[in-house]
Each structure stands twice: as structure tokens, then as C-alpha cells.
Amino acid sequence: MNHNTPLSPRPLHHLTEAQRRVLTAAQLRAHGVPAAEVNEQCRPGGPWQQMLPGVFLLHPGPPTSEDRLHAVLMYAARGPVQEPPPGVPAQPTARKPHRPVDPEAMITGLAALTLYGFSTAPPLLSLEKIDVLVPRLRRVRSTGFARIVRTAALPVPEPVTGLPVAPVPRALADAVATLADADAVRRLLTEAVRAGHCEPAAVVRELTQARLLSRPHVVDAVDSLLAEGRAIAEDRLYRMVREYRLPDPLWNVDLRLPGGPHLGGLDAYWPEEAVALELDTRAPRQGDRPDEDALWSEYARKREHLERLGITVVHITPRKLRDAMEQQATVVRTALMAAADREPAAHVVVVPR
């Protein structure tokens, strides 16, 4: 066998070209390729090369971005993907040969954002490091272009181009952790919301859990993110009223009792029907009460007070507006129609905000 022969024909000839680009040492052994032959193929000028410890590129030339992604997943995986010997059919429930997918290892950080199509994330081949998320107790270290990111609780990965990828909020937090450029952080967070990848609250929650809100440039970017998210949610609300032909409300008002206390601000109010609508754009911040019940307590108190006065309160999240606008329009319309069957509400003073 000379150095121009890319693969050992006996054990590997049955594999497709895509399958035999990147393999682990264990997978090569399973195909009958001994360590001595691997070392021979990986000699300077040889057709193979070691990409990461125990992970080999089985063709000459530089690795592609796909090769690098597969390599970091294989390196971080708990063990090799086993496959049946040649001629033995795989069981219906068996894992696909050479699929570099470990449910406990997934691409995260900037590489993940690039896979999601972020225009503000760098090209994969320009990344010096590819972040891979693993359980905290996984016994593997960062090396070469593989940067290990540990977590106590793994999220459910999203399949992107056949690879397991961390959800956008988690990937953003892991990317932000590596960035000191305030403009780069702001661009990534803004695109996440503006392009509809996720809601601000989910991003802020991940940044809080990662303890990144102690960094001034991250705090500034989050303020811009929340403002961006609020503007997008309000635009969707206007569009919902227009497209589903709801009666025009009074927009952005405060309610007060005559000569009495302030009752709170509302995003929309239908005075004749005594129906109020409020967008929930709150997001947990460092130092806030972490439990969901506490985060909702402010809204609950306001809602209870208004409903005691006979005002129906409709509570809508930006995510519901994005994913189920028609359903939310039906909720509002139902509340407006039900006004005729309710007792008249207490008189309140409506003041523009």
C-alpha cells in the first residue's frame, strides 16, 4: 500500500465516501484496521491525518467544515458508534453507521449559530475553535480545535444538517461567553430576536444562568435586546388587530381610579368592553427572583385588581404572538364578545402613556 491509496480496501471498501471521511480509532479497529496501519497512513505525506485524539481524517488535504464538525462530535462522544460486520443487516432500531451523533454531545457557540444561518456569525472554516456541549462529568478535555463546554443539564438538541445542535438561546450564551467585542455581542443578540430565532426572555435566562450579566458589554447588549424584542412584539400586536379585523383599541395607556390610585399600564384597552391586553416582555435578570411564580407575581396582582373592578385582562406573550397569532386574535375577540354578558365595569380614567 502506498501513500496515494486513501483507504485499506479490505475492511473499508463497503463504506460510502461520506462515511469514510472521518472515523475514530475504535471504528477503524472495528473494521479490522490495526493501530500500526493507522500510524502508517498518518505519516507525513500520507493520505490520512489525525484531526483530534482518536479521530482521523481519511483523505488528504485540509478538512472541510463538515469534517471538523463531525470530528468534534466524535471526539466528545462517550464511545464509538458500533455497526454490524459487512453483510450483516442492521436491526431496524440500530443507530446508523458512522452517524456522529451522541445525545449527550452537541455543537454550540458560534459554530451552532452559523449552522442556524446567523449572518452575523463567522464562517465555519474561519473558527479557530468549535464548541461542543457535554455533561459536566464527561471525561474529555479541550484540545486542538475542539473546545469542551460543560453543563449540569443538557438541553434537547435541534437537528441541523443532520447534526445535534444546542438550542439558539444556549448557543448564544456559549458564544457570548467567548466574546469581548460589545458590537459583536449586540449584533448576535439582535439578530436572534429580529430574525425570529428565539424570544428575548429565553436568551436573558441563559445569560443569567451562565453568569454573564456581570459583564458591562453584555448588560448593554441585553438592554438593546429587550428594547428590540419589545418593539417587535408591539408591531405583531398592531398587525394582529389589523389583519384579524379586531376593533381598534386605545394603545399604550395607564388606568386610574377617579381621584384614586394608579392601576397600571396596558398595551391596549377597549373601554366600551372593559377589556385590557398586556404583553409579557419581562425577562429574568441577575438579582431577580429566579422562580417563575415570583416573576409572574407583579402581573398577577395587577390582573386581580383590574378583574375585581370588572375589567377582563388578556395576557399575551411575544412567543404566542409569533407562533399562534390567529389563536390569540380569537382569544381577544371572545373576550370582547363576552362583555355584553358581564356586569358593567367600574369607571376608570384612561390616560395616555
PDB file of C-alpha atoms in Angstrom, residues 25-190:
ATOM      1  CA  ALA A  25      -9.692   4.773  16.203  1.00  0.00           C
ATOM      2  CA  ALA A  26     -12.314   2.448  17.682  1.00  0.00           C
ATOM      3  CA  GLN A  27     -14.323   2.463  14.462  1.00  0.00           C
ATOM      4  CA  LEU A  28     -11.207   1.712  12.436  1.00  0.00           C
ATOM      5  CA  ARG A  29     -10.403  -1.206  14.731  1.00  0.00           C
ATOM      6  CA  ALA A  30     -13.960  -2.477  14.286  1.00  0.00           C
ATOM      7  CA  HIS A  31     -13.257  -2.565  10.540  1.00  0.00           C
ATOM      8  CA  GLY A  32     -10.062  -4.522  11.037  1.00  0.00           C
ATOM      9  CA  VAL A  33      -7.624  -1.629  10.637  1.00  0.00           C
ATOM     10  CA  PRO A  34      -4.867  -2.101  13.253  1.00  0.00           C
ATOM     11  CA  ALA A  35      -3.172   0.791  15.008  1.00  0.00           C
ATOM     12  CA  ALA A  36       0.047   0.136  13.070  1.00  0.00           C
ATOM     13  CA  GLU A  37      -1.720   0.664   9.759  1.00  0.00           C
ATOM     14  CA  VAL A  38      -3.354   3.856  11.057  1.00  0.00           C
ATOM     15  CA  ASN A  39       0.062   5.166  12.063  1.00  0.00           C
ATOM     16  CA  GLU A  40       1.439   4.232   8.640  1.00  0.00           C
ATOM     17  CA  GLN A  41      -1.346   6.070   6.824  1.00  0.00           C
ATOM     18  CA  CYS A  42      -0.867   9.150   9.049  1.00  0.00           C
ATOM     19  CA  ARG A  43       2.872   9.514   8.357  1.00  0.00           C
ATOM     20  CA  PRO A  44       3.962  12.896   6.921  1.00  0.00           C
ATOM     21  CA  GLY A  45       2.845  12.926   3.305  1.00  0.00           C
ATOM     22  CA  GLY A  46       0.400  10.097   3.890  1.00  0.00           C
ATOM     23  CA  PRO A  47      -3.254  10.134   2.858  1.00  0.00           C
ATOM     24  CA  TRP A  48      -4.679  10.219   6.384  1.00  0.00           C
ATOM     25  CA  GLN A  49      -4.263  12.688   9.229  1.00  0.00           C
ATOM     26  CA  GLN A  50      -5.165  12.820  12.887  1.00  0.00           C
ATOM     27  CA  MET A  51      -7.614  15.664  13.483  1.00  0.00           C
ATOM     28  CA  LEU A  52      -8.121  15.198  17.215  1.00  0.00           C
ATOM     29  CA  PRO A  53      -7.017  12.499  19.679  1.00  0.00           C
ATOM     30  CA  GLY A  54      -8.500   9.255  18.413  1.00  0.00           C
ATOM     31  CA  VAL A  55     -10.233  10.909  15.431  1.00  0.00           C
ATOM     32  CA  PHE A  56      -8.820  10.620  11.917  1.00  0.00           C
ATOM     33  CA  LEU A  57      -9.442  12.273   8.557  1.00  0.00           C
ATOM     34  CA  LEU A  58      -9.256   9.573   5.903  1.00  0.00           C
ATOM     35  CA  HIS A  59      -8.357  11.706   2.905  1.00  0.00           C
ATOM     36  CA  PRO A  60      -5.512  14.076   2.076  1.00  0.00           C
ATOM     37  CA  GLY A  61      -5.857  17.829   2.066  1.00  0.00           C
ATOM     38  CA  PRO A  62      -7.408  20.181   4.603  1.00  0.00           C
ATOM     39  CA  PRO A  63     -10.597  19.120   6.387  1.00  0.00           C
ATOM     40  CA  THR A  64     -13.866  20.685   5.342  1.00  0.00           C
ATOM     41  CA  SER A  65     -16.119  22.450   7.814  1.00  0.00           C
ATOM     42  CA  GLU A  66     -18.316  19.342   7.841  1.00  0.00           C
ATOM     43  CA  ASP A  67     -15.277  17.190   8.646  1.00  0.00           C
ATOM     44  CA  ARG A  68     -14.411  19.442  11.598  1.00  0.00           C
ATOM     45  CA  LEU A  69     -17.956  19.363  12.974  1.00  0.00           C
ATOM     46  CA  HIS A  70     -18.114  15.581  12.755  1.00  0.00           C
ATOM     47  CA  ALA A  71     -14.682  15.296  14.335  1.00  0.00           C
ATOM     48  CA  VAL A  72     -15.511  17.346  17.453  1.00  0.00           C
ATOM     49  CA  LEU A  73     -18.703  15.356  17.977  1.00  0.00           C
ATOM     50  CA  MET A  74     -16.845  12.073  17.625  1.00  0.00           C
ATOM     51  CA  TYR A  75     -14.125  13.282  19.977  1.00  0.00           C
ATOM     52  CA  ALA A  76     -16.648  14.358  22.621  1.00  0.00           C
ATOM     53  CA  ALA A  77     -18.802  11.249  22.275  1.00  0.00           C
ATOM     54  CA  ARG A  78     -18.851   8.729  25.092  1.00  0.00           C
ATOM     55  CA  GLY A  79     -17.924   5.910  22.760  1.00  0.00           C
ATOM     56  CA  PRO A  80     -17.791   4.919  19.084  1.00  0.00           C
ATOM     57  CA  VAL A  81     -20.874   4.154  17.063  1.00  0.00           C
ATOM     58  CA  GLN A  82     -20.911   0.405  16.582  1.00  0.00           C
ATOM     59  CA  GLU A  83     -22.031  -1.087  13.291  1.00  0.00           C
ATOM     60  CA  PRO A  84     -22.606  -4.644  12.077  1.00  0.00           C
ATOM     61  CA  PRO A  85     -19.918  -6.556  10.174  1.00  0.00           C
ATOM     62  CA  PRO A  86     -20.086  -6.467   6.362  1.00  0.00           C
ATOM     63  CA  GLY A  87     -23.007  -8.496   5.054  1.00  0.00           C
ATOM     64  CA  VAL A  88     -24.920  -8.459   8.349  1.00  0.00           C
ATOM     65  CA  PRO A  89     -28.037  -6.254   8.089  1.00  0.00           C
ATOM     66  CA  ALA A  90     -28.534  -3.689  10.801  1.00  0.00           C
ATOM     67  CA  GLN A  91     -31.524  -4.053  13.095  1.00  0.00           C
ATOM     68  CA  PRO A  92     -34.385  -1.604  12.444  1.00  0.00           C
ATOM     69  CA  THR A  93     -33.736   0.174  15.732  1.00  0.00           C
ATOM     70  CA  ALA A  94     -29.962   0.230  15.406  1.00  0.00           C
ATOM     71  CA  ARG A  95     -28.102   3.507  15.130  1.00  0.00           C
ATOM     72  CA  LYS A  96     -26.972   4.429  11.652  1.00  0.00           C
ATOM     73  CA  PRO A  97     -23.325   3.606  10.875  1.00  0.00           C
ATOM     74  CA  HIS A  98     -20.888   6.413  11.479  1.00  0.00           C
ATOM     75  CA  ARG A  99     -23.556   8.891  12.428  1.00  0.00           C
ATOM     76  CA  PRO A 100     -21.522  11.188  14.704  1.00  0.00           C
ATOM     77  CA  VAL A 101     -24.483  11.965  16.920  1.00  0.00           C
ATOM     78  CA  ASP A 102     -24.261  11.466  20.659  1.00  0.00           C
ATOM     79  CA  PRO A 103     -27.404  12.555  22.516  1.00  0.00           C
ATOM     80  CA  GLU A 104     -25.040  13.891  25.156  1.00  0.00           C
ATOM     81  CA  ALA A 105     -22.800  15.948  22.869  1.00  0.00           C
ATOM     82  CA  MET A 106     -23.917  18.791  20.615  1.00  0.00           C
ATOM     83  CA  ILE A 107     -22.478  21.727  18.682  1.00  0.00           C
ATOM     84  CA  THR A 108     -22.885  25.052  20.472  1.00  0.00           C
ATOM     85  CA  GLY A 109     -21.453  28.588  20.460  1.00  0.00           C
ATOM     86  CA  LEU A 110     -20.580  30.424  17.258  1.00  0.00           C
ATOM     87  CA  ALA A 111     -20.469  27.246  15.160  1.00  0.00           C
ATOM     88  CA  ALA A 112     -24.053  26.472  16.162  1.00  0.00           C
ATOM     89  CA  LEU A 113     -25.207  29.982  15.282  1.00  0.00           C
ATOM     90  CA  THR A 114     -23.574  29.669  11.863  1.00  0.00           C
ATOM     91  CA  LEU A 115     -25.415  26.393  11.321  1.00  0.00           C
ATOM     92  CA  TYR A 116     -28.665  28.155  12.234  1.00  0.00           C
ATOM     93  CA  GLY A 117     -27.955  30.665   9.482  1.00  0.00           C
ATOM     94  CA  PHE A 118     -26.933  33.728  11.524  1.00  0.00           C
ATOM     95  CA  SER A 119     -25.499  36.277   9.111  1.00  0.00           C
ATOM     96  CA  THR A 120     -23.555  37.896  11.983  1.00  0.00           C
ATOM     97  CA  ALA A 121     -21.789  34.641  12.901  1.00  0.00           C
ATOM     98  CA  PRO A 122     -18.450  33.880  11.214  1.00  0.00           C
ATOM     99  CA  PRO A 123     -17.992  31.161   8.552  1.00  0.00           C
ATOM    100  CA  LEU A 124     -17.269  27.737   9.997  1.00  0.00           C
ATOM    101  CA  LEU A 125     -13.838  27.423   8.401  1.00  0.00           C
ATOM    102  CA  SER A 126     -12.761  30.727   9.976  1.00  0.00           C
ATOM    103  CA  LEU A 127     -13.400  29.472  13.509  1.00  0.00           C
ATOM    104  CA  GLU A 128     -10.283  28.501  15.392  1.00  0.00           C
ATOM    105  CA  LYS A 129     -12.401  26.621  17.929  1.00  0.00           C
ATOM    106  CA  ILE A 130     -15.637  24.664  17.609  1.00  0.00           C
ATOM    107  CA  ASP A 131     -17.580  24.495  20.860  1.00  0.00           C
ATOM    108  CA  VAL A 132     -19.202  21.204  21.813  1.00  0.00           C
ATOM    109  CA  LEU A 133     -21.559  20.939  24.778  1.00  0.00           C
ATOM    110  CA  VAL A 134     -21.236  17.891  27.026  1.00  0.00           C
ATOM    111  CA  PRO A 135     -22.383  16.796  30.508  1.00  0.00           C
ATOM    112  CA  ARG A 136     -20.339  18.223  33.343  1.00  0.00           C
ATOM    113  CA  LEU A 137     -18.907  14.828  34.316  1.00  0.00           C
ATOM    114  CA  ARG A 138     -17.876  13.804  30.802  1.00  0.00           C
ATOM    115  CA  ARG A 139     -14.184  12.877  30.923  1.00  0.00           C
ATOM    116  CA  VAL A 140     -12.891  14.759  27.924  1.00  0.00           C
ATOM    117  CA  ARG A 141     -10.739  17.874  27.613  1.00  0.00           C
ATOM    118  CA  SER A 142     -10.479  20.758  25.184  1.00  0.00           C
ATOM    119  CA  THR A 143      -7.771  20.200  22.618  1.00  0.00           C
ATOM    120  CA  GLY A 144      -6.923  21.384  19.136  1.00  0.00           C
ATOM    121  CA  PHE A 145      -9.955  22.999  17.531  1.00  0.00           C
ATOM    122  CA  ALA A 146     -12.388  21.249  19.922  1.00  0.00           C
ATOM    123  CA  ARG A 147     -13.443  23.396  22.884  1.00  0.00           C
ATOM    124  CA  ILE A 148     -15.401  21.490  25.504  1.00  0.00           C
ATOM    125  CA  VAL A 149     -18.263  23.354  27.188  1.00  0.00           C
ATOM    126  CA  ARG A 150     -19.746  21.638  30.223  1.00  0.00           C
ATOM    127  CA  THR A 151     -23.237  21.875  31.665  1.00  0.00           C
ATOM    128  CA  ALA A 152     -25.102  20.269  34.548  1.00  0.00           C
ATOM    129  CA  ALA A 153     -28.286  19.897  32.491  1.00  0.00           C
ATOM    130  CA  LEU A 154     -28.080  19.287  28.765  1.00  0.00           C
ATOM    131  CA  PRO A 155     -30.811  20.842  26.621  1.00  0.00           C
ATOM    132  CA  VAL A 156     -32.602  18.854  23.946  1.00  0.00           C
ATOM    133  CA  PRO A 157     -30.582  19.358  20.747  1.00  0.00           C
ATOM    134  CA  GLU A 158     -32.008  20.608  17.472  1.00  0.00           C
ATOM    135  CA  PRO A 159     -31.111  18.592  14.357  1.00  0.00           C
ATOM    136  CA  VAL A 160     -29.414  20.902  11.858  1.00  0.00           C
ATOM    137  CA  THR A 161     -27.945  19.395   8.670  1.00  0.00           C
ATOM    138  CA  GLY A 162     -28.088  16.039  10.431  1.00  0.00           C
ATOM    139  CA  LEU A 163     -26.037  17.200  13.409  1.00  0.00           C
ATOM    140  CA  PRO A 164     -27.156  17.742  17.019  1.00  0.00           C
ATOM    141  CA  VAL A 165     -27.037  21.478  17.757  1.00  0.00           C
ATOM    142  CA  ALA A 166     -27.770  23.287  21.012  1.00  0.00           C
ATOM    143  CA  PRO A 167     -30.943  25.417  21.008  1.00  0.00           C
ATOM    144  CA  VAL A 168     -30.370  29.017  19.935  1.00  0.00           C
ATOM    145  CA  PRO A 169     -30.573  30.594  23.436  1.00  0.00           C
ATOM    146  CA  ARG A 170     -27.982  28.177  24.821  1.00  0.00           C
ATOM    147  CA  ALA A 171     -25.753  28.536  21.755  1.00  0.00           C
ATOM    148  CA  LEU A 172     -25.938  32.335  22.110  1.00  0.00           C
ATOM    149  CA  ALA A 173     -24.896  32.201  25.756  1.00  0.00           C
ATOM    150  CA  ASP A 174     -21.938  29.952  24.933  1.00  0.00           C
ATOM    151  CA  ALA A 175     -20.936  32.257  22.078  1.00  0.00           C
ATOM    152  CA  VAL A 176     -21.215  35.396  24.216  1.00  0.00           C
ATOM    153  CA  ALA A 177     -19.016  33.776  26.862  1.00  0.00           C
ATOM    154  CA  THR A 178     -16.142  33.776  24.353  1.00  0.00           C
ATOM    155  CA  LEU A 179     -16.624  37.324  23.027  1.00  0.00           C
ATOM    156  CA  ALA A 180     -15.239  40.574  24.408  1.00  0.00           C
ATOM    157  CA  ASP A 181     -16.398  42.703  21.465  1.00  0.00           C
ATOM    158  CA  ALA A 182     -19.512  44.604  22.562  1.00  0.00           C
ATOM    159  CA  ASP A 183     -20.629  45.233  18.975  1.00  0.00           C
ATOM    160  CA  ALA A 184     -20.337  41.549  18.069  1.00  0.00           C
ATOM    161  CA  VAL A 185     -22.414  40.561  21.104  1.00  0.00           C
ATOM    162  CA  ARG A 186     -25.064  43.150  20.306  1.00  0.00           C
ATOM    163  CA  ARG A 187     -25.286  42.062  16.663  1.00  0.00           C
ATOM    164  CA  LEU A 188     -25.757  38.401  17.584  1.00  0.00           C
ATOM    165  CA  LEU A 189     -28.429  39.072  20.194  1.00  0.00           C
ATOM    166  CA  THR A 190     -30.286  41.491  17.950  1.00  0.00           C
TER     167      THR A 190
END
